[in-house]
Amino acid sequence: MDILDRRRVYIVPTRPGFALFGVIGLILIGATNYDNALAYILSFLLLGLMFSAMLRTWRNLKGIALDTEDAAPVHAGMPARFELSLTDASVLARYAFSFRRLLPRSQRFWWWRPQTEGFGECPTIEGGGALATLSVPTLHRGWLALGRVEMSSQFPLGVFRTWGYFKPPARCLVYPVAAGKLPLPGVTATAVDEAGSAGPGVDDFAGLRAYVAGDSLRSVHWKASARSDDLVVKQLQGGGHGDLWLRWVDTAALGGVEARISQLTRWVLEADRGGTPFGLQLPALELAPATGPAHRERCLRALALLPT
Amino acid sequence: MSTARTLTASDLWWCLGAVALALAPHAGRLPLALSLGVAACVSWRMLGALGRLPLPERHRPLLWWALQGLAVLTFVLIYAVYQGQLGRDAGVAMLSAMTGLKLLELRNGRDYYAVCLLTYFLVVTNFLFSQAIPTALYLLGVTMLTTSALVRVNAPARLPARACARLGAMMVLESLPLMAVCFVLFPRLPGPLWGVPTDSTQAVTGLSDEMSIGRIARLGTSDEVAFRVAFLDSTPSARDLYWRGPVLWATDGRTWRAGAIENTGAPPVVVEGRRLRYDILLEAHGERWLPALDAVTYSDAKSRAQRGRDLVATEPIKRQLRYRLESALDYRLPDLSPADRAAALALPKQDHPRSRALAARWMAQGLAPSQIVDAALVNFRQQAFSYTLTPPVLPNDPIDGFLFDTRQGFCEHFAAAFVVLMRAAGVPARVVTGYQGGEYNTMSDYFLVRQRDAHAWAEVYLETRGWVRVDPTGAVAPERVSLGINSFAGERGPLRMLDSAGFAARVFNGARQLWDSANYHWSNWVLGYSAERQRGLLEALGMEEVTPARLVLWLTSVMGALLGLLTLLLLRNRAVTRLPPALRIYGTFCERLARVGLPRSPSEGPLEYAERVAASRADLAAEVRAIAQAFAFIRYADAPTGLSALRARVHAFKPGRPT
């Protein structure tokens, strides 16, 4: 648990804030020229308003604690969703927060904006706590350490922006992208082709199911898809005789390491959907054939953490 | 709020409301077409907020170009209407037009901020036209509303409108102390920076520096304030309150003027008796004369005394002026110089034959000058002269016509006719215009002199006594002098009725005095707070040698202190919207436990939390469970009772660190 104490809450005027400073200056010049007492008063009133806005903006953030746990794994390209839990020991009602992830130092350059990514919002923290979700984009497989989270607010007037950093130890396991065109071992390429061109009547056709990321476009049943809102794919009856082995060496034709990992990922997802027990054989690791979500997660994890 | 945020209908209402109210007082001041155009822009967007007539999103580039064209066209038209005079009025017209057009492209957060800041600026333009108390209060309200509009757009949508309004108003109130400090201490730069455009002063009424018969009578019905006077030491009696304005020496038979004779300056005065000190707050009248009691011995205004001892400022009085005077009511003057004597006896050669004849009769009787004065006053008294605010018109010889035919006149008739008679009889005399009397304000101890107190009287030179004030009006209508003009305002029904002292009349009069008293202090301390007043005030507070550098030093230190105070106040953790009391008490309870290392996690219910605390701190278990149960009962049971018991329990609950 990380609390923002007053030394770690930063505050600067926003663009509208600088503009308001400009307006105050203009009014003051006008007041001097016309020797107009109420114009003086208004400019001082607005100055006081900026003071008050500064303090209130700063107070809005001060003393908030943030805690988060590891996000559920996602495939690269999908946003990682960190559930932030905010605690506030005071009885203050606090409003309008946004969250961003600060890019790691290696990806940050002072002249290059933005230096943050992802976005999360929390409209209100009332009665001690609130929850918010920070979505962070993912690009690469492997661990994504959340790193520093910037929590900011411009409430109440938007003329000051206050922010502070949390460094929760949370991370997210990013699975590889499922991609690749190689057919699942044990299902021949011709079988897929026949199923795609010949249509009904072929014995291998076992039924229809919903499209899942990673399915080959060739297996989509276009006619059925046109009738429903979602894509529908043909399920083929392959394997079923003994165990299915997904082997690193079988993807040698693809060349690149990442392409091979993506292919294996797709295979894992397909095989898992098929329900056949499958095993995964990687350069330094072999997972015995099994079924079920836990086995699938184990395989995906092994693929995600495979050294490049 | 991100500046790219799209605006909701509720955001729009707030912003449009503030703009409309800031522009409303200008409506009558702008050209009609412009007022209507701006009103149309505001109404269009209001309809849009109702979902009726949204901005044409599909033709966005077209609208953009149309707006640019419209802006250029409007500015050219305004330039033409105001004939290139880019002063206050044209500036306000441009700003109003700009605001109206900006509303038509009000789409995202950035535009919203721009409109709100424009509104703040529009508020200040109103002060160039009026700085009266009602205006100031109204515009304070508009400022609060604009601030609330900013809160609205930054707050989450679920924050109720009332909370936004309250927060906006509260923030404005919070800024009042800092405003007051800045107002008192901010160094005032002398003079205009680039010159005040001529249109920034209003048309004014008041005595002019010449008198034609019938001129003052027109002021006789004006309730406008001429000036206010506060005596510092003691108050003279009502019959001494002759506020001298222009002293008129020369006449062409109809009109009296100061005269073009070389001004030798005021003759030196030998003071006998005590002096009176008093402050005058003079409303703008566009002329140069300054009202004063005779004879002025000291003035802090930029002024000089004329040879009639009338005070004249170096510049026309175009705005409210405050000055301090010292006068001696008893004084002696040196002998009349030959040039002045000649000026005080001059009459147009051919005019007023009947008046001359009457004067010649007095001279033939061998009367001394003082006896001639008495004879003239007796003449007024005996010949059925009457004093009226609506004298008959005198087309030919106004003096003879008044003295021998109509015999009805206002003070200027009496004064002019009296001076003509004196001069014809060889007694040096002159006309003095000014104000007589004043209404004493019992609440704030000052005299209010209105335009209708304008008066004209005469001064004659008697060898033994010097210049002596003679008020011929007083000979006819002594109440005019002792009671003031109200006793004659027969045609002014309402005030007449008020003279009959009833309870309602007294209440009304009290309210009127209170209101004028407020206006006096407002003018005196707020609107008239100048560099000199600042110096005076701060020196009275003990600051030695008020320099801008010192002021800035004081300003920054006091501002720093205020900032610290405000921080402390705000850190007292008061909620923006008040939580239900049970929740607040429970919050205190959790806070105390958090301080001893047992914070509640946000997902934990009260009973669950209590159990966790009880498990780790056996010494607190009983109390914590009791509080949690009481709280849960209040929050979740249908009959919320036991709030005060819970409050007492939590207040008594002081967990120590684990031992």
Tab-separated table of N, CA and C in Angstrom, chain B residues 49-106:
chain	number	residue	atom	x	y	z
B	49	ALA	N	-28.974	22.883	-26.205
B	49	ALA	CA	-28.886	22.148	-24.943
B	49	ALA	C	-30.201	21.432	-24.648
B	50	LEU	N	-31.304	21.972	-25.168
B	50	LEU	CA	-32.597	21.300	-25.012
B	50	LEU	C	-32.773	20.197	-26.039
B	51	GLY	N	-31.793	20.090	-26.944
B	51	GLY	CA	-31.881	19.044	-27.959
B	51	GLY	C	-32.715	19.437	-29.167
B	52	ARG	N	-32.977	20.718	-29.325
B	52	ARG	CA	-33.853	21.129	-30.416
B	52	ARG	C	-33.103	21.455	-31.697
B	53	LEU	N	-32.075	22.297	-31.565
B	53	LEU	CA	-31.465	22.847	-32.774
B	53	LEU	C	-29.949	22.752	-32.625
B	54	PRO	N	-29.418	21.525	-32.754
B	54	PRO	CA	-27.982	21.373	-32.497
B	54	PRO	C	-27.154	22.069	-33.573
B	55	LEU	N	-25.869	22.251	-33.271
B	55	LEU	CA	-24.962	22.824	-34.265
B	55	LEU	C	-24.905	21.881	-35.462
B	56	PRO	N	-24.821	22.414	-36.660
B	56	PRO	CA	-24.773	21.545	-37.841
B	56	PRO	C	-23.428	20.839	-37.939
B	57	GLU	N	-23.334	19.659	-37.310
B	57	GLU	CA	-22.054	18.949	-37.271
B	57	GLU	C	-21.600	18.528	-38.671
B	58	ARG	N	-22.579	18.259	-39.536
B	58	ARG	CA	-22.205	17.739	-40.850
B	58	ARG	C	-21.527	18.812	-41.709
B	59	HIS	N	-21.893	20.062	-41.422
B	59	HIS	CA	-21.310	21.135	-42.230
B	59	HIS	C	-20.290	21.907	-41.416
B	60	ARG	N	-19.490	21.171	-40.651
B	60	ARG	CA	-18.607	21.831	-39.714
B	60	ARG	C	-17.630	22.804	-40.385
B	61	PRO	N	-16.918	22.388	-41.459
B	61	PRO	CA	-16.002	23.339	-42.096
B	61	PRO	C	-16.747	24.559	-42.624
B	62	LEU	N	-17.950	24.317	-43.139
B	62	LEU	CA	-18.735	25.417	-43.680
B	62	LEU	C	-19.050	26.425	-42.573
B	63	LEU	N	-19.476	25.885	-41.420
B	63	LEU	CA	-19.802	26.751	-40.288
B	63	LEU	C	-18.573	27.536	-39.853
B	64	TRP	N	-17.417	26.844	-39.866
B	64	TRP	CA	-16.183	27.506	-39.447
B	64	TRP	C	-15.892	28.713	-40.333
B	65	TRP	N	-15.992	28.481	-41.650
B	65	TRP	CA	-15.725	29.588	-42.569
B	65	TRP	C	-16.769	30.692	-42.418
B	66	ALA	N	-18.027	30.269	-42.219
B	66	ALA	CA	-19.084	31.265	-42.037
B	66	ALA	C	-18.788	32.131	-40.813
B	67	LEU	N	-18.300	31.484	-39.742
B	67	LEU	CA	-17.999	32.237	-38.517
B	67	LEU	C	-16.864	33.224	-38.737
B	68	GLN	N	-15.818	32.763	-39.471
B	68	GLN	CA	-14.705	33.688	-39.727
B	68	GLN	C	-15.212	34.913	-40.478
B	69	GLY	N	-16.034	34.638	-41.511
B	69	GLY	CA	-16.567	35.745	-42.302
B	69	GLY	C	-17.412	36.673	-41.452
B	70	LEU	N	-18.256	36.065	-40.627
B	70	LEU	CA	-19.153	36.838	-39.777
B	70	LEU	C	-18.351	37.703	-38.807
B	71	ALA	N	-17.258	37.128	-38.274
B	71	ALA	CA	-16.433	37.868	-37.327
B	71	ALA	C	-15.851	39.109	-37.995
B	72	VAL	N	-15.278	38.915	-39.178
B	72	VAL	CA	-14.668	40.052	-39.884
B	72	VAL	C	-15.729	41.102	-40.165
B	73	LEU	N	-16.885	40.643	-40.660
B	73	LEU	CA	-17.973	41.561	-40.996
B	73	LEU	C	-18.414	42.351	-39.765
B	74	THR	N	-18.583	41.629	-38.645
B	74	THR	CA	-19.031	42.299	-37.421
B	74	THR	C	-18.033	43.355	-36.983
B	75	PHE	N	-16.757	43.001	-37.027
B	75	PHE	CA	-15.750	43.960	-36.577
B	75	PHE	C	-15.726	45.186	-37.472
B	76	VAL	N	-15.872	44.972	-38.778
B	76	VAL	CA	-15.904	46.123	-39.692
B	76	VAL	C	-17.114	46.994	-39.372
B	77	LEU	N	-18.249	46.357	-39.153
B	77	LEU	CA	-19.468	47.120	-38.856
B	77	LEU	C	-19.312	47.910	-37.558
B	78	ILE	N	-18.743	47.253	-36.537
B	78	ILE	CA	-18.564	47.947	-35.254
B	78	ILE	C	-17.631	49.138	-35.431
B	79	TYR	N	-16.569	48.916	-36.228
B	79	TYR	CA	-15.624	50.004	-36.492
B	79	TYR	C	-16.354	51.172	-37.132
B	80	ALA	N	-17.259	50.826	-38.063
B	80	ALA	CA	-17.976	51.877	-38.781
B	80	ALA	C	-18.968	52.582	-37.855
B	81	VAL	N	-19.692	51.790	-37.056
B	81	VAL	CA	-20.719	52.368	-36.185
B	81	VAL	C	-20.095	53.329	-35.183
B	82	TYR	N	-18.951	52.924	-34.622
B	82	TYR	CA	-18.296	53.779	-33.633
B	82	TYR	C	-17.308	54.741	-34.272
B	83	GLN	N	-17.361	54.834	-35.590
B	83	GLN	CA	-16.540	55.789	-36.353
B	83	GLN	C	-15.080	55.722	-35.962
B	84	GLY	N	-14.598	54.492	-35.826
B	84	GLY	CA	-13.171	54.322	-35.616
B	84	GLY	C	-12.687	54.689	-34.238
B	85	GLN	N	-13.608	55.086	-33.339
B	85	GLN	CA	-13.187	55.419	-31.985
B	85	GLN	C	-13.134	54.141	-31.171
B	86	LEU	N	-11.935	53.591	-30.995
B	86	LEU	CA	-11.846	52.294	-30.322
B	86	LEU	C	-11.693	52.490	-28.825
B	87	GLY	N	-12.700	53.067	-28.235
B	87	GLY	CA	-12.664	53.309	-26.789
B	87	GLY	C	-13.421	52.237	-26.058
B	88	ARG	N	-14.017	52.632	-24.964
B	88	ARG	CA	-14.712	51.681	-24.124
B	88	ARG	C	-15.895	51.035	-24.835
B	89	ASP	N	-16.752	51.866	-25.440
B	89	ASP	CA	-17.984	51.336	-26.019
B	89	ASP	C	-17.703	50.374	-27.156
B	90	ALA	N	-16.790	50.774	-28.056
B	90	ALA	CA	-16.466	49.903	-29.181
B	90	ALA	C	-15.812	48.622	-28.672
B	91	GLY	N	-14.984	48.754	-27.650
B	91	GLY	CA	-14.322	47.573	-27.085
B	91	GLY	C	-15.327	46.577	-26.547
B	92	VAL	N	-16.309	47.088	-25.820
B	92	VAL	CA	-17.331	46.212	-25.258
B	92	VAL	C	-18.139	45.573	-26.382
B	93	ALA	N	-18.437	46.354	-27.417
B	93	ALA	CA	-19.190	45.806	-28.546
B	93	ALA	C	-18.418	44.660	-29.185
B	94	MET	N	-17.115	44.864	-29.398
B	94	MET	CA	-16.281	43.820	-30.015
B	94	MET	C	-16.263	42.569	-29.135
B	95	LEU	N	-16.085	42.791	-27.840
B	95	LEU	CA	-15.987	41.652	-26.925
B	95	LEU	C	-17.302	40.875	-26.904
B	96	SER	N	-18.418	41.593	-26.893
B	96	SER	CA	-19.719	40.918	-26.884
B	96	SER	C	-19.900	40.116	-28.168
B	97	ALA	N	-19.534	40.730	-29.295
B	97	ALA	CA	-19.679	40.038	-30.578
B	97	ALA	C	-18.815	38.778	-30.587
B	98	MET	N	-17.584	38.928	-30.080
B	98	MET	CA	-16.662	37.799	-30.051
B	98	MET	C	-17.235	36.661	-29.210
B	99	THR	N	-17.803	37.010	-28.064
B	99	THR	CA	-18.382	35.988	-27.190
B	99	THR	C	-19.525	35.270	-27.895
B	100	GLY	N	-20.407	36.059	-28.538
B	100	GLY	CA	-21.533	35.458	-29.244
B	100	GLY	C	-21.062	34.472	-30.299
B	101	LEU	N	-20.061	34.883	-31.082
B	101	LEU	CA	-19.582	34.009	-32.151
B	101	LEU	C	-18.861	32.789	-31.580
B	102	LYS	N	-18.142	33.008	-30.472
B	102	LYS	CA	-17.425	31.880	-29.864
B	102	LYS	C	-18.414	30.804	-29.413
B	103	LEU	N	-19.592	31.246	-28.978
B	103	LEU	CA	-20.601	30.279	-28.535
B	103	LEU	C	-20.984	29.333	-29.668
B	104	LEU	N	-20.902	29.833	-30.908
B	104	LEU	CA	-21.316	29.002	-32.039
B	104	LEU	C	-20.278	27.939	-32.370
B	105	GLU	N	-19.104	28.037	-31.772
B	105	GLU	CA	-18.164	26.933	-31.979
B	105	GLU	C	-17.756	26.326	-30.642
B	106	LEU	N	-18.670	26.431	-29.701
B	106	LEU	CA	-18.433	25.833	-28.383
B	106	LEU	C	-18.720	24.348	-28.469
